[in-house]
JSON list of C-alpha atoms in Angstrom, two decimals:
[
{"chain": "A", "resi": 210, "resn": "GLU", "atom": "CA", "xyz": [-49.37, 51.23, -45.25]},
{"chain": "A", "resi": 211, "resn": "THR", "atom": "CA", "xyz": [-49.83, 51.81, -40.93]},
{"chain": "A", "resi": 212, "resn": "GLY", "atom": "CA", "xyz": [-51.34, 55.18, -39.72]},
{"chain": "A", "resi": 213, "resn": "VAL", "atom": "CA", "xyz": [-49.10, 55.21, -36.68]},
{"chain": "A", "resi": 214, "resn": "THR", "atom": "CA", "xyz": [-45.67, 56.40, -36.68]},
{"chain": "A", "resi": 215, "resn": "GLN", "atom": "CA", "xyz": [-42.89, 56.16, -33.78]},
{"chain": "A", "resi": 216, "resn": "SER", "atom": "CA", "xyz": [-40.11, 57.64, -33.19]},
{"chain": "A", "resi": 217, "resn": "PRO", "atom": "CA", "xyz": [-37.13, 57.37, -32.62]},
{"chain": "A", "resi": 218, "resn": "THR", "atom": "CA", "xyz": [-36.73, 53.63, -34.78]},
{"chain": "A", "resi": 219, "resn": "HIS", "atom": "CA", "xyz": [-33.97, 52.56, -32.65]},
{"chain": "A", "resi": 220, "resn": "LEU", "atom": "CA", "xyz": [-32.01, 54.32, -29.88]},
{"chain": "A", "resi": 221, "resn": "ILE", "atom": "CA", "xyz": [-28.97, 53.26, -27.02]},
{"chain": "A", "resi": 222, "resn": "LYS", "atom": "CA", "xyz": [-29.15, 54.11, -23.36]},
{"chain": "A", "resi": 223, "resn": "THR", "atom": "CA", "xyz": [-27.03, 53.63, -20.59]},
{"chain": "A", "resi": 224, "resn": "ARG", "atom": "CA", "xyz": [-28.52, 52.22, -16.88]},
{"chain": "A", "resi": 225, "resn": "GLY", "atom": "CA", "xyz": [-30.24, 54.60, -14.93]},
{"chain": "A", "resi": 226, "resn": "GLN", "atom": "CA", "xyz": [-31.22, 57.65, -17.73]},
{"chain": "A", "resi": 227, "resn": "GLN", "atom": "CA", "xyz": [-34.40, 58.24, -18.89]},
{"chain": "A", "resi": 228, "resn": "VAL", "atom": "CA", "xyz": [-35.98, 57.79, -22.23]},
{"chain": "A", "resi": 229, "resn": "THR", "atom": "CA", "xyz": [-39.20, 59.54, -24.11]},
{"chain": "A", "resi": 230, "resn": "LEU", "atom": "CA", "xyz": [-40.62, 57.54, -27.14]},
{"chain": "A", "resi": 231, "resn": "ARG", "atom": "CA", "xyz": [-43.14, 58.95, -28.95]},
{"chain": "A", "resi": 232, "resn": "CYS", "atom": "CA", "xyz": [-46.10, 58.04, -31.07]},
{"chain": "A", "resi": 233, "resn": "SER", "atom": "CA", "xyz": [-48.54, 59.57, -33.83]},
{"chain": "A", "resi": 234, "resn": "SER", "atom": "CA", "xyz": [-52.05, 57.64, -33.86]},
{"chain": "A", "resi": 235, "resn": "GLN", "atom": "CA", "xyz": [-54.40, 57.60, -36.79]},
{"chain": "A", "resi": 236, "resn": "SER", "atom": "CA", "xyz": [-56.23, 60.54, -36.58]},
{"chain": "A", "resi": 237, "resn": "GLY", "atom": "CA", "xyz": [-59.80, 59.81, -34.63]},
{"chain": "A", "resi": 238, "resn": "HIS", "atom": "CA", "xyz": [-58.04, 56.68, -32.59]},
{"chain": "A", "resi": 239, "resn": "ASN", "atom": "CA", "xyz": [-59.12, 57.58, -29.01]},
{"chain": "A", "resi": 240, "resn": "THR", "atom": "CA", "xyz": [-57.44, 54.52, -27.94]},
{"chain": "A", "resi": 241, "resn": "VAL", "atom": "CA", "xyz": [-53.23, 54.12, -27.69]},
{"chain": "A", "resi": 242, "resn": "SER", "atom": "CA", "xyz": [-51.39, 51.28, -26.07]},
{"chain": "A", "resi": 243, "resn": "TRP", "atom": "CA", "xyz": [-47.91, 50.73, -25.52]},
{"chain": "A", "resi": 244, "resn": "TYR", "atom": "CA", "xyz": [-46.54, 47.41, -25.76]},
{"chain": "A", "resi": 245, "resn": "GLN", "atom": "CA", "xyz": [-42.91, 45.65, -24.87]},
{"chain": "A", "resi": 246, "resn": "GLN", "atom": "CA", "xyz": [-41.37, 42.86, -27.11]},
{"chain": "A", "resi": 247, "resn": "ALA", "atom": "CA", "xyz": [-38.45, 41.49, -26.04]},
{"chain": "A", "resi": 248, "resn": "LEU", "atom": "CA", "xyz": [-36.26, 39.53, -28.57]},
{"chain": "A", "resi": 249, "resn": "GLY", "atom": "CA", "xyz": [-38.02, 35.93, -29.12]},
{"chain": "A", "resi": 250, "resn": "GLN", "atom": "CA", "xyz": [-41.14, 36.97, -27.37]},
{"chain": "A", "resi": 251, "resn": "GLY", "atom": "CA", "xyz": [-44.52, 38.09, -28.00]},
{"chain": "A", "resi": 252, "resn": "PRO", "atom": "CA", "xyz": [-45.61, 41.96, -27.06]},
{"chain": "A", "resi": 253, "resn": "GLN", "atom": "CA", "xyz": [-46.99, 42.73, -23.22]},
{"chain": "A", "resi": 254, "resn": "PHE", "atom": "CA", "xyz": [-49.35, 45.23, -22.72]},
{"chain": "A", "resi": 255, "resn": "ILE", "atom": "CA", "xyz": [-47.87, 48.53, -20.70]},
{"chain": "A", "resi": 256, "resn": "PHE", "atom": "CA", "xyz": [-50.69, 50.46, -20.72]},
{"chain": "A", "resi": 257, "resn": "GLN", "atom": "CA", "xyz": [-53.83, 52.24, -22.40]},
{"chain": "A", "resi": 258, "resn": "TYR", "atom": "CA", "xyz": [-54.81, 55.94, -22.89]},
{"chain": "A", "resi": 259, "resn": "TYR", "atom": "CA", "xyz": [-58.01, 57.00, -23.74]},
{"chain": "A", "resi": 260, "resn": "ARG", "atom": "CA", "xyz": [-59.17, 60.54, -23.79]},
{"chain": "A", "resi": 261, "resn": "GLU", "atom": "CA", "xyz": [-55.51, 61.61, -22.06]},
{"chain": "A", "resi": 262, "resn": "GLU", "atom": "CA", "xyz": [-55.97, 59.44, -19.31]},
{"chain": "A", "resi": 263, "resn": "GLU", "atom": "CA", "xyz": [-54.66, 55.86, -18.40]},
{"chain": "A", "resi": 264, "resn": "ASN", "atom": "CA", "xyz": [-57.58, 53.81, -17.98]},
{"chain": "A", "resi": 265, "resn": "GLY", "atom": "CA", "xyz": [-55.44, 50.25, -18.10]},
{"chain": "A", "resi": 266, "resn": "ARG", "atom": "CA", "xyz": [-51.97, 49.06, -16.98]},
{"chain": "A", "resi": 267, "resn": "GLY", "atom": "CA", "xyz": [-50.12, 45.71, -16.91]},
{"chain": "A", "resi": 268, "resn": "ASN", "atom": "CA", "xyz": [-47.74, 44.56, -14.68]},
{"chain": "A", "resi": 269, "resn": "PHE", "atom": "CA", "xyz": [-45.29, 47.30, -14.98]},
{"chain": "A", "resi": 270, "resn": "PRO", "atom": "CA", "xyz": [-43.31, 49.33, -12.27]},
{"chain": "A", "resi": 271, "resn": "PRO", "atom": "CA", "xyz": [-44.44, 52.72, -11.72]},
{"chain": "A", "resi": 272, "resn": "ARG", "atom": "CA", "xyz": [-41.14, 54.23, -13.73]},
{"chain": "A", "resi": 273, "resn": "PHE", "atom": "CA", "xyz": [-42.92, 53.15, -17.23]},
{"chain": "A", "resi": 274, "resn": "SER", "atom": "CA", "xyz": [-45.46, 56.05, -17.46]},
{"chain": "A", "resi": 275, "resn": "GLY", "atom": "CA", "xyz": [-47.18, 57.77, -20.58]},
{"chain": "A", "resi": 276, "resn": "LEU", "atom": "CA", "xyz": [-48.84, 61.35, -21.95]},
{"chain": "A", "resi": 277, "resn": "GLN", "atom": "CA", "xyz": [-51.40, 60.71, -24.52]},
{"chain": "A", "resi": 278, "resn": "PHE", "atom": "CA", "xyz": [-52.21, 64.59, -25.97]},
{"chain": "A", "resi": 279, "resn": "PRO", "atom": "CA", "xyz": [-55.05, 66.12, -28.15]},
{"chain": "A", "resi": 280, "resn": "ASN", "atom": "CA", "xyz": [-53.52, 65.89, -31.26]},
{"chain": "A", "resi": 281, "resn": "TYR", "atom": "CA", "xyz": [-53.93, 62.11, -31.24]},
{"chain": "A", "resi": 282, "resn": "SER", "atom": "CA", "xyz": [-49.90, 61.42, -30.13]},
{"chain": "A", "resi": 283, "resn": "SER", "atom": "CA", "xyz": [-48.62, 60.14, -27.10]},
{"chain": "A", "resi": 284, "resn": "GLU", "atom": "CA", "xyz": [-45.22, 59.20, -25.24]},
{"chain": "A", "resi": 285, "resn": "LEU", "atom": "CA", "xyz": [-44.36, 56.38, -23.26]},
{"chain": "A", "resi": 286, "resn": "ASN", "atom": "CA", "xyz": [-41.53, 57.69, -20.71]},
{"chain": "A", "resi": 287, "resn": "VAL", "atom": "CA", "xyz": [-38.79, 55.33, -18.50]},
{"chain": "A", "resi": 288, "resn": "ASN", "atom": "CA", "xyz": [-36.90, 56.33, -16.07]},
{"chain": "A", "resi": 289, "resn": "ALA", "atom": "CA", "xyz": [-34.26, 54.73, -14.22]},
{"chain": "A", "resi": 290, "resn": "LEU", "atom": "CA", "xyz": [-33.51, 52.22, -17.29]},
{"chain": "A", "resi": 291, "resn": "GLU", "atom": "CA", "xyz": [-32.31, 48.87, -16.74]},
{"chain": "A", "resi": 292, "resn": "LEU", "atom": "CA", "xyz": [-30.50, 45.92, -18.95]},
{"chain": "A", "resi": 293, "resn": "ASP", "atom": "CA", "xyz": [-34.08, 44.36, -19.45]},
{"chain": "A", "resi": 294, "resn": "ASP", "atom": "CA", "xyz": [-35.88, 47.21, -20.80]},
{"chain": "A", "resi": 295, "resn": "SER", "atom": "CA", "xyz": [-34.05, 46.09, -23.73]},
{"chain": "A", "resi": 296, "resn": "ALA", "atom": "CA", "xyz": [-36.71, 45.93, -26.57]},
{"chain": "A", "resi": 297, "resn": "LEU", "atom": "CA", "xyz": [-38.78, 46.86, -28.88]},
{"chain": "A", "resi": 298, "resn": "TYR", "atom": "CA", "xyz": [-41.81, 49.28, -27.87]},
{"chain": "A", "resi": 299, "resn": "LEU", "atom": "CA", "xyz": [-44.59, 49.45, -30.19]},
{"chain": "A", "resi": 300, "resn": "CYS", "atom": "CA", "xyz": [-47.70, 51.81, -30.09]},
{"chain": "A", "resi": 301, "resn": "ALA", "atom": "CA", "xyz": [-50.92, 50.47, -31.07]},
{"chain": "A", "resi": 302, "resn": "SER", "atom": "CA", "xyz": [-54.05, 52.85, -31.49]},
{"chain": "A", "resi": 303, "resn": "ARG", "atom": "CA", "xyz": [-57.53, 52.15, -32.14]},
{"chain": "A", "resi": 304, "resn": "PHE", "atom": "CA", "xyz": [-60.95, 54.00, -32.52]},
{"chain": "A", "resi": 305, "resn": "ARG", "atom": "CA", "xyz": [-62.63, 53.22, -29.40]},
{"chain": "A", "resi": 306, "resn": "GLU", "atom": "CA", "xyz": [-66.76, 53.67, -30.36]},
{"chain": "A", "resi": 307, "resn": "GLY", "atom": "CA", "xyz": [-68.30, 51.30, -32.42]},
{"chain": "A", "resi": 308, "resn": "SER", "atom": "CA", "xyz": [-68.24, 47.82, -32.51]},
{"chain": "A", "resi": 309, "resn": "GLY", "atom": "CA", "xyz": [-66.05, 47.46, -29.42]},
{"chain": "A", "resi": 310, "resn": "ALA", "atom": "CA", "xyz": [-63.46, 44.64, -31.27]},
{"chain": "A", "resi": 311, "resn": "ASN", "atom": "CA", "xyz": [-60.16, 44.95, -29.97]},
{"chain": "A", "resi": 312, "resn": "VAL", "atom": "CA", "xyz": [-58.31, 45.43, -33.19]},
{"chain": "A", "resi": 313, "resn": "LEU", "atom": "CA", "xyz": [-54.95, 47.37, -33.07]},
{"chain": "A", "resi": 314, "resn": "THR", "atom": "CA", "xyz": [-52.83, 49.12, -35.56]},
{"chain": "A", "resi": 315, "resn": "PHE", "atom": "CA", "xyz": [-49.25, 49.05, -34.86]},
{"chain": "A", "resi": 316, "resn": "GLY", "atom": "CA", "xyz": [-46.75, 51.32, -35.14]},
{"chain": "A", "resi": 317, "resn": "ALA", "atom": "CA", "xyz": [-43.37, 50.25, -36.53]},
{"chain": "A", "resi": 318, "resn": "GLY", "atom": "CA", "xyz": [-42.14, 50.29, -32.90]},
{"chain": "A", "resi": 319, "resn": "SER", "atom": "CA", "xyz": [-39.02, 52.02, -31.08]},
{"chain": "A", "resi": 320, "resn": "ARG", "atom": "CA", "xyz": [-35.97, 49.72, -30.77]},
{"chain": "A", "resi": 321, "resn": "LEU", "atom": "CA", "xyz": [-34.14, 50.50, -27.38]},
{"chain": "A", "resi": 322, "resn": "THR", "atom": "CA", "xyz": [-30.96, 48.91, -26.25]},
{"chain": "A", "resi": 323, "resn": "VAL", "atom": "CA", "xyz": [-30.03, 49.67, -22.84]},
{"chain": "A", "resi": 324, "resn": "LEU", "atom": "CA", "xyz": [-26.16, 49.16, -22.19]},
{"chain": "B", "resi": 105, "resn": "SER", "atom": "CA", "xyz": [-46.91, 36.94, -18.72]},
{"chain": "B", "resi": 106, "resn": "GLN", "atom": "CA", "xyz": [-47.98, 35.25, -21.94]},
{"chain": "B", "resi": 107, "resn": "GLN", "atom": "CA", "xyz": [-51.54, 34.29, -22.33]},
{"chain": "B", "resi": 108, "resn": "GLY", "atom": "CA", "xyz": [-50.30, 31.16, -23.39]},
{"chain": "B", "resi": 109, "resn": "GLU", "atom": "CA", "xyz": [-48.77, 28.69, -25.89]},
{"chain": "B", "resi": 110, "resn": "GLU", "atom": "CA", "xyz": [-48.13, 29.07, -29.94]},
{"chain": "B", "resi": 111, "resn": "ASP", "atom": "CA", "xyz": [-47.06, 25.77, -31.62]},
{"chain": "B", "resi": 112, "resn": "PRO", "atom": "CA", "xyz": [-45.30, 25.53, -33.06]},
{"chain": "B", "resi": 113, "resn": "GLN", "atom": "CA", "xyz": [-42.61, 27.63, -31.99]},
{"chain": "B", "resi": 114, "resn": "ALA", "atom": "CA", "xyz": [-40.79, 27.26, -35.82]},
{"chain": "B", "resi": 115, "resn": "LEU", "atom": "CA", "xyz": [-42.01, 26.29, -39.04]},
{"chain": "B", "resi": 116, "resn": "SER", "atom": "CA", "xyz": [-40.40, 25.70, -42.48]},
{"chain": "B", "resi": 117, "resn": "ILE", "atom": "CA", "xyz": [-42.02, 24.55, -45.69]},
{"chain": "B", "resi": 118, "resn": "GLN", "atom": "CA", "xyz": [-41.70, 24.89, -49.15]},
{"chain": "B", "resi": 119, "resn": "GLU", "atom": "CA", "xyz": [-43.43, 27.55, -51.43]},
{"chain": "B", "resi": 120, "resn": "GLY", "atom": "CA", "xyz": [-47.00, 25.70, -52.20]},
{"chain": "B", "resi": 121, "resn": "GLU", "atom": "CA", "xyz": [-47.51, 23.95, -48.97]},
{"chain": "B", "resi": 122, "resn": "ASN", "atom": "CA", "xyz": [-49.89, 24.58, -46.32]},
{"chain": "B", "resi": 123, "resn": "ALA", "atom": "CA", "xyz": [-48.97, 26.20, -42.95]},
{"chain": "B", "resi": 124, "resn": "THR", "atom": "CA", "xyz": [-50.65, 25.65, -39.73]},
{"chain": "B", "resi": 125, "resn": "MET", "atom": "CA", "xyz": [-50.24, 27.35, -36.41]},
{"chain": "B", "resi": 126, "resn": "ASN", "atom": "CA", "xyz": [-51.45, 26.70, -33.15]},
{"chain": "B", "resi": 127, "resn": "CYS", "atom": "CA", "xyz": [-52.52, 28.76, -30.07]},
{"chain": "B", "resi": 128, "resn": "SER", "atom": "CA", "xyz": [-53.74, 28.14, -26.77]},
{"chain": "B", "resi": 129, "resn": "TYR", "atom": "CA", "xyz": [-55.21, 30.34, -24.38]},
{"chain": "B", "resi": 130, "resn": "LYS", "atom": "CA", "xyz": [-55.92, 30.23, -20.67]},
{"chain": "B", "resi": 131, "resn": "THR", "atom": "CA", "xyz": [-59.08, 32.75, -19.62]},
{"chain": "B", "resi": 132, "resn": "SER", "atom": "CA", "xyz": [-62.13, 33.45, -21.16]},
{"chain": "B", "resi": 133, "resn": "ILE", "atom": "CA", "xyz": [-62.48, 35.74, -24.22]},
{"chain": "B", "resi": 134, "resn": "ASN", "atom": "CA", "xyz": [-64.39, 37.80, -26.55]},
{"chain": "B", "resi": 135, "resn": "ASN", "atom": "CA", "xyz": [-62.47, 37.52, -29.76]},
{"chain": "B", "resi": 136, "resn": "LEU", "atom": "CA", "xyz": [-59.10, 35.46, -30.87]},
{"chain": "B", "resi": 137, "resn": "GLN", "atom": "CA", "xyz": [-57.39, 37.58, -33.49]},
{"chain": "B", "resi": 138, "resn": "TRP", "atom": "CA", "xyz": [-54.22, 36.79, -35.37]},
{"chain": "B", "resi": 139, "resn": "TYR", "atom": "CA", "xyz": [-51.50, 39.14, -36.10]},
{"chain": "B", "resi": 140, "resn": "ARG", "atom": "CA", "xyz": [-48.13, 38.98, -38.42]},
{"chain": "B", "resi": 141, "resn": "GLN", "atom": "CA", "xyz": [-44.94, 40.41, -38.09]},
{"chain": "B", "resi": 142, "resn": "ASN", "atom": "CA", "xyz": [-41.69, 40.92, -40.40]},
{"chain": "B", "resi": 143, "resn": "SER", "atom": "CA", "xyz": [-38.42, 41.33, -38.84]},
{"chain": "B", "resi": 144, "resn": "GLY", "atom": "CA", "xyz": [-39.13, 42.97, -35.60]},
{"chain": "B", "resi": 145, "resn": "ARG", "atom": "CA", "xyz": [-40.85, 45.64, -37.32]},
{"chain": "B", "resi": 146, "resn": "GLY", "atom": "CA", "xyz": [-44.74, 46.36, -36.31]},
{"chain": "B", "resi": 147, "resn": "LEU", "atom": "CA", "xyz": [-47.15, 44.17, -35.92]},
{"chain": "B", "resi": 148, "resn": "VAL", "atom": "CA", "xyz": [-50.08, 44.14, -38.85]},
{"chain": "B", "resi": 149, "resn": "HIS", "atom": "CA", "xyz": [-53.90, 42.60, -37.92]},
{"chain": "B", "resi": 150, "resn": "LEU", "atom": "CA", "xyz": [-54.78, 39.39, -40.53]},
{"chain": "B", "resi": 151, "resn": "ILE", "atom": "CA", "xyz": [-58.28, 38.18, -39.44]},
{"chain": "B", "resi": 152, "resn": "LEU", "atom": "CA", "xyz": [-60.17, 38.31, -35.80]},
{"chain": "B", "resi": 153, "resn": "ILE", "atom": "CA", "xyz": [-62.91, 35.38, -34.86]},
{"chain": "B", "resi": 154, "resn": "ARG", "atom": "CA", "xyz": [-65.48, 36.24, -31.85]},
{"chain": "B", "resi": 155, "resn": "SER", "atom": "CA", "xyz": [-65.96, 33.72, -29.33]},
{"chain": "B", "resi": 156, "resn": "ASN", "atom": "CA", "xyz": [-68.95, 32.58, -31.00]},
{"chain": "B", "resi": 157, "resn": "GLU", "atom": "CA", "xyz": [-67.96, 31.95, -33.89]},
{"chain": "B", "resi": 158, "resn": "ARG", "atom": "CA", "xyz": [-66.10, 28.49, -34.62]},
{"chain": "B", "resi": 159, "resn": "GLU", "atom": "CA", "xyz": [-64.35, 29.25, -38.42]},
{"chain": "B", "resi": 160, "resn": "LYS", "atom": "CA", "xyz": [-63.43, 32.16, -40.60]},
{"chain": "B", "resi": 161, "resn": "HIS", "atom": "CA", "xyz": [-62.09, 32.55, -43.48]},
{"chain": "B", "resi": 162, "resn": "SER", "atom": "CA", "xyz": [-60.28, 35.51, -44.99]},
{"chain": "B", "resi": 163, "resn": "GLY", "atom": "CA", "xyz": [-58.37, 35.06, -48.36]},
{"chain": "B", "resi": 164, "resn": "ARG", "atom": "CA", "xyz": [-55.72, 32.10, -47.80]},
{"chain": "B", "resi": 165, "resn": "LEU", "atom": "CA", "xyz": [-56.80, 32.25, -44.31]},
{"chain": "B", "resi": 166, "resn": "ARG", "atom": "CA", "xyz": [-58.85, 30.33, -42.02]},
{"chain": "B", "resi": 167, "resn": "VAL", "atom": "CA", "xyz": [-59.28, 30.27, -38.77]},
{"chain": "B", "resi": 168, "resn": "THR", "atom": "CA", "xyz": [-60.53, 28.36, -36.21]},
{"chain": "B", "resi": 169, "resn": "LEU", "atom": "CA", "xyz": [-61.95, 28.42, -32.58]},
{"chain": "B", "resi": 170, "resn": "ASP", "atom": "CA", "xyz": [-62.66, 25.69, -29.76]},
{"chain": "B", "resi": 171, "resn": "THR", "atom": "CA", "xyz": [-63.64, 27.53, -26.68]},
{"chain": "B", "resi": 172, "resn": "SER", "atom": "CA", "xyz": [-64.30, 24.11, -24.90]},
{"chain": "B", "resi": 173, "resn": "LYS", "atom": "CA", "xyz": [-60.64, 23.04, -25.71]},
{"chain": "B", "resi": 174, "resn": "LYS", "atom": "CA", "xyz": [-59.46, 26.82, -25.40]},
{"chain": "B", "resi": 175, "resn": "SER", "atom": "CA", "xyz": [-57.61, 26.72, -28.59]},
{"chain": "B", "resi": 176, "resn": "SER", "atom": "CA", "xyz": [-57.19, 28.27, -32.03]},
{"chain": "B", "resi": 177, "resn": "SER", "atom": "CA", "xyz": [-55.49, 27.73, -35.47]},
{"chain": "B", "resi": 178, "resn": "LEU", "atom": "CA", "xyz": [-54.27, 29.44, -38.04]},
{"chain": "B", "resi": 179, "resn": "LEU", "atom": "CA", "xyz": [-53.98, 27.73, -41.43]},
{"chain": "B", "resi": 180, "resn": "ILE", "atom": "CA", "xyz": [-52.27, 29.39, -44.54]},
{"chain": "B", "resi": 181, "resn": "THR", "atom": "CA", "xyz": [-53.24, 27.89, -47.58]},
{"chain": "B", "resi": 182, "resn": "ALA", "atom": "CA", "xyz": [-50.81, 27.58, -50.76]},
{"chain": "B", "resi": 183, "resn": "SER", "atom": "CA", "xyz": [-47.83, 30.02, -48.94]},
{"chain": "B", "resi": 184, "resn": "ARG", "atom": "CA", "xyz": [-45.79, 32.13, -50.43]},
{"chain": "B", "resi": 185, "resn": "ALA", "atom": "CA", "xyz": [-42.03, 33.35, -49.59]},
{"chain": "B", "resi": 186, "resn": "ALA", "atom": "CA", "xyz": [-43.49, 36.51, -48.70]},
{"chain": "B", "resi": 187, "resn": "ASP", "atom": "CA", "xyz": [-45.23, 34.71, -45.95]},
{"chain": "B", "resi": 188, "resn": "THR", "atom": "CA", "xyz": [-42.43, 34.30, -43.73]},
{"chain": "B", "resi": 189, "resn": "ALA", "atom": "CA", "xyz": [-43.05, 36.18, -41.02]},
{"chain": "B", "resi": 190, "resn": "SER", "atom": "CA", "xyz": [-43.69, 35.85, -36.89]},
{"chain": "B", "resi": 191, "resn": "TYR", "atom": "CA", "xyz": [-47.48, 35.02, -36.72]},
{"chain": "B", "resi": 192, "resn": "PHE", "atom": "CA", "xyz": [-48.49, 35.87, -33.02]},
{"chain": "B", "resi": 193, "resn": "CYS", "atom": "CA", "xyz": [-52.27, 34.68, -31.97]},
{"chain": "B", "resi": 194, "resn": "ALA", "atom": "CA", "xyz": [-54.13, 37.60, -29.44]},
{"chain": "B", "resi": 195, "resn": "THR", "atom": "CA", "xyz": [-56.87, 37.87, -27.07]},
{"chain": "B", "resi": 196, "resn": "GLY", "atom": "CA", "xyz": [-58.96, 40.53, -25.99]},
{"chain": "B", "resi": 197, "resn": "ASP", "atom": "CA", "xyz": [-60.33, 39.57, -22.05]},
{"chain": "B", "resi": 198, "resn": "ALA", "atom": "CA", "xyz": [-64.58, 38.88, -21.76]},
{"chain": "B", "resi": 199, "resn": "GLY", "atom": "CA", "xyz": [-66.02, 41.74, -20.29]},
{"chain": "B", "resi": 200, "resn": "GLY", "atom": "CA", "xyz": [-62.84, 44.09, -19.99]},
{"chain": "B", "resi": 201, "resn": "THR", "atom": "CA", "xyz": [-63.14, 47.11, -20.62]},
{"chain": "B", "resi": 202, "resn": "SER", "atom": "CA", "xyz": [-59.28, 47.84, -22.00]},
{"chain": "B", "resi": 203, "resn": "TYR", "atom": "CA", "xyz": [-60.18, 48.01, -25.45]},
{"chain": "B", "resi": 204, "resn": "GLY", "atom": "CA", "xyz": [-56.06, 48.76, -26.26]},
{"chain": "B", "resi": 205, "resn": "LYS", "atom": "CA", "xyz": [-55.38, 45.83, -24.10]},
{"chain": "B", "resi": 206, "resn": "LEU", "atom": "CA", "xyz": [-54.12, 42.34, -26.12]},
{"chain": "B", "resi": 207, "resn": "THR", "atom": "CA", "xyz": [-52.46, 39.35, -24.42]},
{"chain": "B", "resi": 208, "resn": "PHE", "atom": "CA", "xyz": [-50.51, 38.01, -27.13]},
{"chain": "B", "resi": 209, "resn": "GLY", "atom": "CA", "xyz": [-49.24, 34.11, -27.48]},
{"chain": "B", "resi": 210, "resn": "GLN", "atom": "CA", "xyz": [-44.99, 33.96, -28.02]},
{"chain": "B", "resi": 211, "resn": "GLY", "atom": "CA", "xyz": [-45.71, 33.70, -31.35]},
{"chain": "B", "resi": 212, "resn": "THR", "atom": "CA", "xyz": [-44.65, 31.08, -34.08]},
{"chain": "B", "resi": 213, "resn": "ILE", "atom": "CA", "xyz": [-41.42, 32.08, -37.17]},
{"chain": "B", "resi": 214, "resn": "LEU", "atom": "CA", "xyz": [-42.68, 30.70, -40.14]},
{"chain": "B", "resi": 215, "resn": "THR", "atom": "CA", "xyz": [-40.40, 30.34, -42.84]},
{"chain": "B", "resi": 216, "resn": "VAL", "atom": "CA", "xyz": [-41.41, 29.72, -46.93]},
{"chain": "B", "resi": 217, "resn": "HIS", "atom": "CA", "xyz": [-38.62, 28.51, -49.06]},
{"chain": "B", "resi": 218, "resn": "PRO", "atom": "CA", "xyz": [-38.97, 29.56, -52.52]}
]
């Protein structure tokens, strides 16, 4: 059903470690955004990438960083993990050109647990 | 921070009944969308209503938007057990260029009993 795939689906890290989450978007979807969803909350916007450049960021510290690659894949990196980083991380993509309506296609998410 | 609040936080109904959930938001918007999420998985887009529209239908879904009150409602008619999920409203900022940025509410957990 979804054209966005994320890996890994689950992972456990300890405080202070670093993590890389991966996302493969639909072909032609040149905008990718990342969201953090804590348990029982709605998703919160982390940042977005368009044509491999970050062009929008939410209220997250610099230890959250990302990359977007020409093959429509992207990464979310989080350094110096904290307990509060435990959450479901969602990748979403869209095709930017067109109507401008920002309907997003989401992946199934990566659930990160920080101990 | 969340854009606004959704009401109710949880809703439990029987199959065949209608489910109504409400969403409020704080800023000017281009459009408002509703998404569905099953069991902590990815979100699926359901319906979008633009700021100049007042009502929209899609199958068993009916969405209304009142920009003067900064509120929206989602009605699911003739609910089914398979509709059990969390439902989120999401808004895109008016005049914004962050096309990948949506601001989500906290969601309504809908349980439909067979």
